[in-house]
XYZ file of C-alpha atoms in Angstrom:
522
model
C 4.749 -17.436 -31.475
C 3.859 -21.046 -30.662
C 6.814 -21.210 -28.268
C 5.582 -18.141 -26.391
C 2.070 -19.587 -26.130
C 3.509 -22.732 -24.600
C 5.152 -20.698 -21.833
C 2.115 -21.352 -19.623
C 4.180 -20.899 -16.464
C 4.609 -17.251 -17.487
C 1.299 -16.090 -18.885
C -1.080 -18.093 -16.668
C 0.074 -16.469 -13.378
C -0.124 -13.052 -15.074
C -3.649 -13.836 -16.241
C -4.631 -15.043 -12.755
C -3.367 -11.946 -10.942
C -4.790 -9.609 -13.587
C -8.225 -11.205 -13.181
C -7.928 -10.969 -9.386
C -6.946 -7.296 -9.639
C -9.812 -6.374 -11.963
C -12.333 -8.274 -9.822
C -11.170 -6.519 -6.663
C -11.306 -3.056 -8.238
C -14.861 -3.730 -9.447
C -16.305 -5.084 -6.197
C -14.412 -3.070 -3.558
C -17.318 -0.596 -3.541
C -19.808 -3.207 -2.341
C -18.736 -3.766 1.263
C -20.013 -1.934 4.320
C -17.988 -0.240 7.029
C -16.803 -2.591 9.750
C -16.822 -1.781 13.442
C -13.067 -1.119 13.643
C -12.606 0.998 10.526
C -13.413 4.400 12.111
C -11.058 3.510 14.983
C -8.304 2.561 12.540
C -8.845 5.760 10.589
C -8.578 7.777 13.807
C -5.327 5.966 14.628
C -3.991 6.625 11.136
C -4.784 10.325 11.318
C -3.178 10.593 14.757
C -0.086 8.792 13.462
C 0.046 11.106 10.429
C -0.104 14.176 12.663
C 2.542 12.746 14.987
C 4.936 11.827 12.183
C 4.450 15.189 10.474
C 4.979 17.042 13.759
C 1.482 18.559 13.868
C 0.571 17.283 17.337
C 1.184 14.476 19.848
C -2.347 13.073 19.965
C -0.987 9.626 19.068
C 0.516 9.260 22.551
C -2.982 9.386 24.036
C -4.751 7.266 21.413
C -6.264 4.098 22.913
C -5.115 2.045 19.910
C -1.568 3.431 19.660
C -0.043 -0.034 20.176
C -2.247 -1.705 17.557
C -1.326 -1.292 13.908
C -0.012 2.309 13.684
C 2.062 1.759 10.520
C -0.828 0.295 8.489
C -3.140 2.953 9.900
C -0.697 5.564 8.603
C -0.476 3.967 5.148
C -4.246 3.788 4.785
C -4.722 7.533 5.380
C -2.180 8.424 2.689
C -4.775 8.439 -0.150
C -7.049 10.613 1.981
C -4.249 13.086 2.708
C -2.500 13.103 -0.652
C -5.685 13.313 -2.727
C -7.411 15.641 -0.228
C -10.486 13.422 -0.023
C -13.250 15.062 2.021
C -16.361 12.948 1.473
C -16.792 10.275 4.164
C -18.060 7.832 1.551
C -15.056 8.483 -0.709
C -12.691 8.126 2.251
C -13.905 4.627 3.079
C -13.941 3.628 -0.572
C -10.305 4.690 -0.819
C -9.495 2.674 2.283
C -11.204 -0.420 0.912
C -9.373 -0.086 -2.397
C -6.027 0.484 -0.674
C -6.577 -2.502 1.590
C -7.366 -4.686 -1.415
C -4.313 -3.501 -3.359
C -2.102 -4.199 -0.338
C -3.520 -7.731 -0.185
C -3.142 -8.137 -3.951
C 0.580 -7.431 -3.676
C 0.712 -9.751 -0.674
C -0.888 -12.501 -2.761
C 1.987 -12.214 -5.220
C 4.376 -12.886 -2.332
C 2.231 -15.886 -1.388
C 2.617 -17.176 -4.951
C 6.387 -16.678 -4.794
C 6.558 -18.436 -1.416
C 4.631 -21.398 -2.802
C 6.996 -21.464 -5.788
C 9.949 -21.807 -3.400
C 8.274 -24.726 -1.666
C 6.739 -26.609 -4.592
C 8.967 -25.429 -7.460
C 5.923 -25.759 -9.713
C 3.768 -22.835 -10.825
C 0.669 -25.053 -10.887
C 0.791 -25.746 -7.149
C 1.785 -22.144 -6.453
C -1.339 -20.952 -8.284
C -3.370 -23.601 -6.515
C -2.206 -22.201 -3.168
C -3.492 -18.768 -4.171
C -6.762 -20.266 -5.383
C -7.338 -22.014 -2.054
C -6.795 -18.676 -0.322
C -9.298 -16.852 -2.530
C -11.738 -19.759 -2.179
C -11.701 -19.373 1.595
C -14.635 -16.913 1.605
C -13.926 -15.154 4.897
C -10.317 -14.410 3.954
C -11.430 -13.112 0.571
C -13.942 -10.682 2.069
C -11.557 -9.428 4.756
C -9.124 -8.337 2.026
C -11.341 -5.293 1.407
C -12.037 -3.847 4.855
C -9.870 -5.534 7.492
C -6.877 -3.234 7.849
C -5.674 -5.002 10.980
C -5.456 -8.696 10.275
C -5.067 -9.063 6.493
C -2.141 -6.643 6.010
C -0.455 -8.364 8.957
C -1.144 -11.745 7.340
C 0.483 -10.773 4.062
C 3.423 -9.073 5.767
C 3.988 -12.386 7.554
C 3.831 -14.162 4.198
C 6.445 -11.779 2.781
C 8.736 -12.393 5.762
C 8.462 -16.181 5.467
C 9.211 -15.857 1.737
C 12.353 -13.852 2.501
C 13.385 -16.281 5.235
C 13.167 -19.326 2.973
C 14.844 -17.367 0.151
C 17.732 -16.640 2.505
C 18.054 -20.286 3.523
C 18.182 -21.315 -0.119
C 20.651 -18.595 -1.079
C 22.093 -16.578 1.835
C 22.851 -12.952 0.988
C 23.086 -9.587 2.704
C 20.511 -8.210 0.279
C 17.890 -10.690 1.474
C 18.782 -10.009 5.104
C 18.304 -6.269 4.620
C 14.940 -6.778 2.950
C 13.989 -9.075 5.823
C 15.050 -6.441 8.363
C 12.780 -3.881 6.700
C 9.874 -6.275 6.239
C 10.005 -7.755 9.750
C 10.264 -4.275 11.260
C 7.143 -3.301 9.345
C 5.478 -6.541 10.453
C 6.052 -5.673 14.105
C 4.941 -2.105 13.420
C 1.672 -3.574 12.176
C 1.241 -5.679 15.318
C 3.461 -6.707 18.210
C 2.722 -10.330 17.346
C 5.319 -9.717 14.642
C 7.840 -10.621 17.351
C 6.938 -14.215 16.551
C 8.800 -13.970 13.253
C 12.311 -13.518 14.738
C 11.478 -16.468 16.999
C 10.584 -18.550 13.931
C 13.847 -17.358 12.355
C 15.753 -18.484 15.444
C 14.101 -21.903 15.540
C 14.736 -22.386 11.826
C 18.408 -21.478 12.261
C 18.734 -23.868 15.199
C 17.237 -26.766 13.244
C 19.378 -25.983 10.207
C 22.511 -25.779 12.341
C 22.164 -29.377 13.539
C 21.866 -30.606 9.961
C 24.488 -28.694 8.019
C 26.023 -26.186 10.408
C 26.462 -22.470 9.695
C 29.127 -20.798 7.610
C 30.995 -17.802 8.948
C 29.362 -15.323 6.559
C 25.914 -16.725 7.426
C 26.586 -16.166 11.113
C 27.553 -12.572 10.362
C 24.285 -12.066 8.505
C 22.296 -13.490 11.424
C 24.076 -11.181 13.862
C 23.476 -8.278 11.466
C 19.758 -9.074 11.395
C 19.624 -9.258 15.206
C 21.266 -5.830 15.474
C 19.219 -4.086 12.776
C 15.809 -5.565 13.566
C 15.180 -3.417 16.696
C 16.094 -0.289 14.700
C 13.623 -1.256 11.995
C 10.889 -1.853 14.583
C 11.571 1.565 16.088
C 11.302 3.200 12.663
C 7.983 1.525 11.793
C 6.416 1.976 15.232
C 5.981 5.742 15.813
C 4.450 5.058 19.239
C 7.954 4.090 20.402
C 9.688 7.264 19.253
C 9.395 9.283 22.463
C 10.207 6.544 25.002
C 11.415 3.451 23.141
C 12.028 1.123 26.074
C 9.001 2.090 28.184
C 6.604 2.075 25.239
C 7.934 -1.261 23.997
C 7.346 -2.878 27.396
C 3.809 -1.486 27.522
C 3.101 -2.676 23.995
C 4.441 -6.151 24.773
C 2.362 -6.419 27.956
C -0.799 -5.348 26.167
C -0.188 -7.703 23.250
C 0.722 -10.728 25.366
C -2.357 -10.330 27.561
C -4.519 -8.412 25.064
C -6.677 -7.059 27.923
C -9.462 -5.590 25.782
C -12.667 -7.142 27.051
C -15.134 -7.921 24.300
C -18.299 -9.995 24.582
C -18.907 -12.505 21.832
C -21.352 -15.290 21.038
C -19.565 -18.640 20.995
C -20.859 -22.192 21.353
C -24.311 -20.891 22.271
C -23.091 -18.675 25.112
C -22.149 -15.035 25.529
C -18.546 -15.106 26.721
C -15.962 -12.467 27.509
C -12.844 -12.451 25.357
C -10.627 -12.781 28.445
C -12.422 -16.019 29.260
C -12.264 -17.564 25.798
C -11.594 -21.322 26.031
C -8.382 -22.755 24.628
C -10.275 -24.366 21.751
C -11.743 -21.040 20.538
C -9.462 -20.734 17.492
C -9.593 -24.431 16.462
C -13.409 -24.393 16.610
C -13.648 -21.281 14.413
C -11.175 -22.769 11.948
C -13.097 -26.032 11.980
C -16.400 -24.320 11.135
C -15.310 -21.672 8.622
C -12.641 -23.288 6.410
C -14.155 -25.302 3.522
C -14.212 -28.998 4.399
C -12.400 -29.919 1.188
C -9.423 -27.833 2.291
C -9.517 -29.598 5.675
C -9.345 -32.978 3.945
C -6.305 -31.954 1.910
C -4.708 -30.424 5.026
C -5.081 -33.704 6.921
C -3.460 -35.591 4.049
C -0.705 -32.971 3.889
C 0.070 -33.280 7.604
C 0.166 -37.066 7.374
C 2.455 -36.908 4.345
C 4.864 -34.440 5.964
C 5.066 -36.475 9.187
C 5.533 -39.750 7.288
C 8.257 -38.129 5.204
C 9.968 -36.830 8.339
C 10.038 -40.334 9.848
C 11.482 -41.826 6.677
C 13.980 -39.036 6.106
C 14.215 -36.605 9.050
C 16.495 -34.233 7.161
C 13.860 -33.605 4.477
C 11.427 -31.655 6.658
C 14.194 -29.124 7.366
C 15.872 -29.155 3.974
C 12.556 -28.665 2.174
C 11.557 -25.918 4.657
C 8.324 -27.564 5.782
C 9.477 -27.338 9.382
C 9.276 -23.541 9.038
C 5.714 -23.834 7.731
C 4.761 -26.137 10.603
C 6.246 -23.736 13.167
C 4.404 -20.853 11.494
C 1.131 -22.731 11.917
C 1.614 -24.096 15.439
C 3.736 -21.556 17.345
C 1.103 -18.764 17.375
C -1.584 -21.256 18.464
C 0.597 -22.508 21.299
C 1.465 -18.941 22.298
C -2.179 -17.819 22.379
C -3.144 -20.814 24.522
C -0.130 -20.483 26.824
C -0.637 -16.763 27.515
C -4.416 -17.220 27.632
C -4.606 -14.213 25.341
C -7.868 -12.441 24.620
C -9.401 -13.699 21.365
C -12.786 -12.937 19.909
C -14.857 -12.526 16.734
C -13.970 -15.426 14.406
C -10.432 -15.769 15.671
C -9.276 -13.163 13.145
C -6.225 -12.324 15.288
C -4.696 -15.581 14.057
C -5.666 -15.218 10.409
C -1.931 -14.973 9.692
C -1.501 -18.731 10.274
C -4.033 -19.618 7.527
C -1.474 -19.367 4.679
C 0.581 -22.063 6.415
C -2.572 -24.187 6.715
C -3.308 -23.749 3.000
C 0.266 -24.551 1.942
C 0.054 -27.818 3.868
C -3.305 -28.485 2.192
C -1.693 -28.011 -1.233
C 1.084 -30.357 -0.114
C -1.706 -32.873 0.476
C -3.090 -32.279 -3.012
C 0.365 -32.752 -4.522
C 0.745 -35.986 -2.569
C -2.496 -37.330 -4.017
C -1.825 -36.161 -7.563
C 1.886 -36.906 -7.921
C 3.539 -38.690 -5.009
C 0.633 -40.891 -3.783
C 0.002 -41.337 -0.065
C 0.980 -45.010 -0.117
C 2.652 -47.308 -2.614
C -0.366 -49.605 -2.952
C -1.822 -50.145 -6.417
C -5.259 -48.997 -5.197
C -3.792 -45.709 -3.949
C -2.143 -45.059 -7.295
C -5.402 -45.661 -9.139
C -7.755 -43.769 -6.806
C -5.782 -40.864 -5.375
C -5.596 -38.584 -8.405
C -9.299 -38.840 -9.404
C -10.273 -38.441 -5.734
C -8.207 -35.264 -5.420
C -9.711 -33.810 -8.586
C -13.269 -34.642 -7.495
C -12.907 -33.262 -3.960
C -11.244 -30.103 -5.213
C -13.770 -29.632 -8.022
C -16.812 -30.121 -5.791
C -15.481 -27.839 -3.043
C -14.360 -25.132 -5.464
C -17.669 -25.215 -7.348
C -19.692 -24.846 -4.153
C -17.496 -22.056 -2.750
C -17.516 -20.101 -6.023
C -21.304 -20.377 -6.273
C -21.605 -19.263 -2.632
C -19.328 -16.258 -3.141
C -21.279 -15.099 -6.191
C -24.737 -15.801 -4.791
C -24.159 -14.186 -1.390
C -21.886 -11.317 -2.389
C -20.942 -9.160 -0.464
C -21.606 -11.366 2.570
C -18.693 -13.778 2.052
C -17.551 -12.919 5.592
C -20.564 -14.863 6.982
C -19.549 -18.181 5.391
C -19.744 -21.412 7.371
C -18.795 -24.841 6.075
C -21.206 -27.799 6.190
C -20.457 -28.424 9.870
C -20.680 -24.768 10.871
C -23.953 -24.203 9.026
C -25.715 -26.741 11.207
C -24.909 -24.808 14.351
C -24.293 -21.213 13.261
C -27.736 -19.834 14.119
C -27.751 -21.152 17.665
C -24.065 -21.194 18.500
C -21.927 -18.595 16.687
C -21.586 -14.935 15.762
C -22.594 -14.084 12.216
C -21.904 -10.498 11.097
C -20.026 -9.505 14.253
C -18.483 -6.413 12.595
C -21.816 -5.060 11.384
C -21.005 -4.551 7.697
C -24.534 -5.555 6.722
C -25.939 -2.400 8.338
C -25.137 -0.751 5.020
C -27.611 -2.966 3.184
C -30.241 -2.567 5.910
C -30.009 1.246 5.813
C -30.095 1.328 2.011
C -33.276 -0.721 2.149
C -34.842 1.446 4.842
C -34.521 4.772 3.010
C -36.232 3.211 -0.014
C -38.921 1.526 2.072
C -39.903 4.601 4.098
C -40.255 7.834 2.103
C -41.127 9.958 5.140
C -39.230 13.138 5.986
C -38.030 11.656 9.298
C -37.281 8.000 9.994
C -36.922 7.223 13.700
C -34.422 4.390 14.027
C -32.567 2.483 16.713
C -29.799 -0.003 15.977
C -28.115 -2.587 18.118
C -24.456 -1.567 17.737
C -22.326 1.345 16.455
C -21.823 0.179 12.828
C -25.400 1.314 12.289
C -24.039 4.844 12.580
C -20.818 4.253 10.624
C -22.731 2.929 7.599
C -24.803 6.073 7.237
C -21.807 7.196 5.176
C -23.165 5.254 2.186
C -26.401 7.262 2.042
C -26.786 10.496 0.078
C -27.211 13.716 2.058
C -31.000 13.790 1.687
C -31.524 10.240 2.934
C -28.931 10.588 5.662
C -30.701 13.662 7.052
C -33.955 11.713 7.189
C -32.447 9.094 9.523
C -32.901 10.099 13.152
C -31.522 7.830 15.853
C -33.865 7.939 18.845
C -32.568 7.494 22.369
C -34.350 4.277 23.284
C -35.629 1.109 21.704
C -39.159 1.868 22.912
C -39.305 5.136 20.922
C -38.186 3.914 17.511
C -40.260 3.254 14.404
C -37.627 0.864 13.061
C -35.101 -1.332 14.787
C -32.028 -2.727 12.977
C -30.022 -5.579 14.447
C -27.125 -7.773 13.396
C -27.756 -9.963 16.464
C -24.358 -9.240 17.965
C -23.763 -11.548 20.970
C -27.094 -13.319 20.448
C -28.898 -15.760 18.184
C -31.495 -14.386 15.747
C -34.897 -13.919 17.348
C -37.837 -11.702 16.535
C -38.301 -8.260 18.008
C -41.755 -6.989 18.933
C -42.463 -5.594 15.490
C -42.870 -6.746 11.914
C -39.739 -7.900 10.098
C -39.648 -5.917 6.845
C -36.128 -6.804 5.733
C -33.545 -9.455 6.407
C -30.337 -10.612 4.772
C -29.889 -14.364 4.897
C -26.705 -16.269 4.139
C -26.928 -20.041 3.786
C -30.354 -19.817 5.418
C -29.000 -17.867 8.409
C -30.235 -14.346 9.154
C -27.320 -11.941 9.652
C -29.217 -8.613 9.775
C -32.865 -7.584 9.981
C -35.034 -4.460 10.027
C -38.137 -4.489 12.246
C -40.997 -2.046 11.848
C -42.262 -0.886 15.251
C -45.657 0.737 14.820
C -46.928 2.516 16.830
C -43.801 3.017 18.975
C -45.649 3.845 22.197
C -47.164 0.338 22.348
C -43.841 -1.507 22.220
C -42.928 -3.884 25.004
C -39.908 -5.976 25.717
C -36.265 -5.382 24.870
C -34.280 -5.572 21.639
C -32.963 -8.992 20.601
């Protein structure tokens, strides 16, 4: 009995993932409907009909090149359980999305175990992920970027597993997983490139055995078949559709306006530093400190022993972090919102941060006596302070974790950056409004479409009382999430606002009487 209790490396991870699972199941009901969710549901339904042979509407869907396989998976509960209620449909999607991410987090733990060979640092990697508030919140409603992120994690896990112990079984799993990754988004093509670069670096160090070369050739031959299977859009015209998908992904021509650095910019004109700035303002500063130490440690280790960065697989992690950034900048791809299209590089960032923590706690950054004395307490203090603040933030401002800014970002968020760009907080504004106004008809105008999507959370009586008028001048209430603008007052009285870290992310204005209104909505 005592021996089993001492097996901390077994029961502590189980306890961690059980607690994460229970927490997610409890709170998945609390988030609103994001801007893209109805579009993703429409894509999923079209993919379902196409796969089942009902119709060919998928071929005309505007989003047919973006995430069809995940869209299909997320409509399975709706189809299998015959869910009819719009509210129940989105709850099922949020729960499914969370469960997908929960499984993905297990792969992240296993990947960290391969790298650190210590369950404590593997668990710490998962903790840093969950204590990155925006990533945590996106696990519940972002069916584009978070499933892709965790599929990338699974592929990197399989890749490093194969390097440590080459086998056909691992290659076959990697074929399936990387095909699904590309079916989720064409950016999945980056993974075979990472595979190729990793093979090339490994070849110069130890060469390749004959059976390993056969496995690599086998992967190269089977990967396109797997992509075809997981990308129903390709089924009718594989070559033509693939070229179109690649062109759209490489240029990402969808023009979206966003508020960045105090200006309204078009996504096609996003500056090269768009992603680094968003990362710099939304990742907790403590994690940035550990990341900087991790980078320094890896580079110093590579200079001392160049073979180590390849043998210990940190070169793969570095390529995972940097290659997508370089690609986005080189192709001048369209990026917007908070840089969510590159969320899939965050796990690499966090693994390097944990490497920095391990350096401070175990290896020490330098051999000086002062470093040996100070480094471990410093690591504990910085981690403890950051974790305590982030946990308190996530509890206090639930379910608005997606609006988190670090200490640097908070200073400039109101005047310089988007807040609730996806409009999830419209749910809370509408729930307030139907309690505030008990009239039989509530004339409302809202700034962007999520105001309509989030009516799904209201009961039938309250939903029928909400009437969206045609113009801002005719409404009794105006709801805004300040998309593409900084918070400023409308002409009426502010009767509700949700504030996160002192920053207003959504507000309800009472316009009374409507025929005396002047001006335009903020």
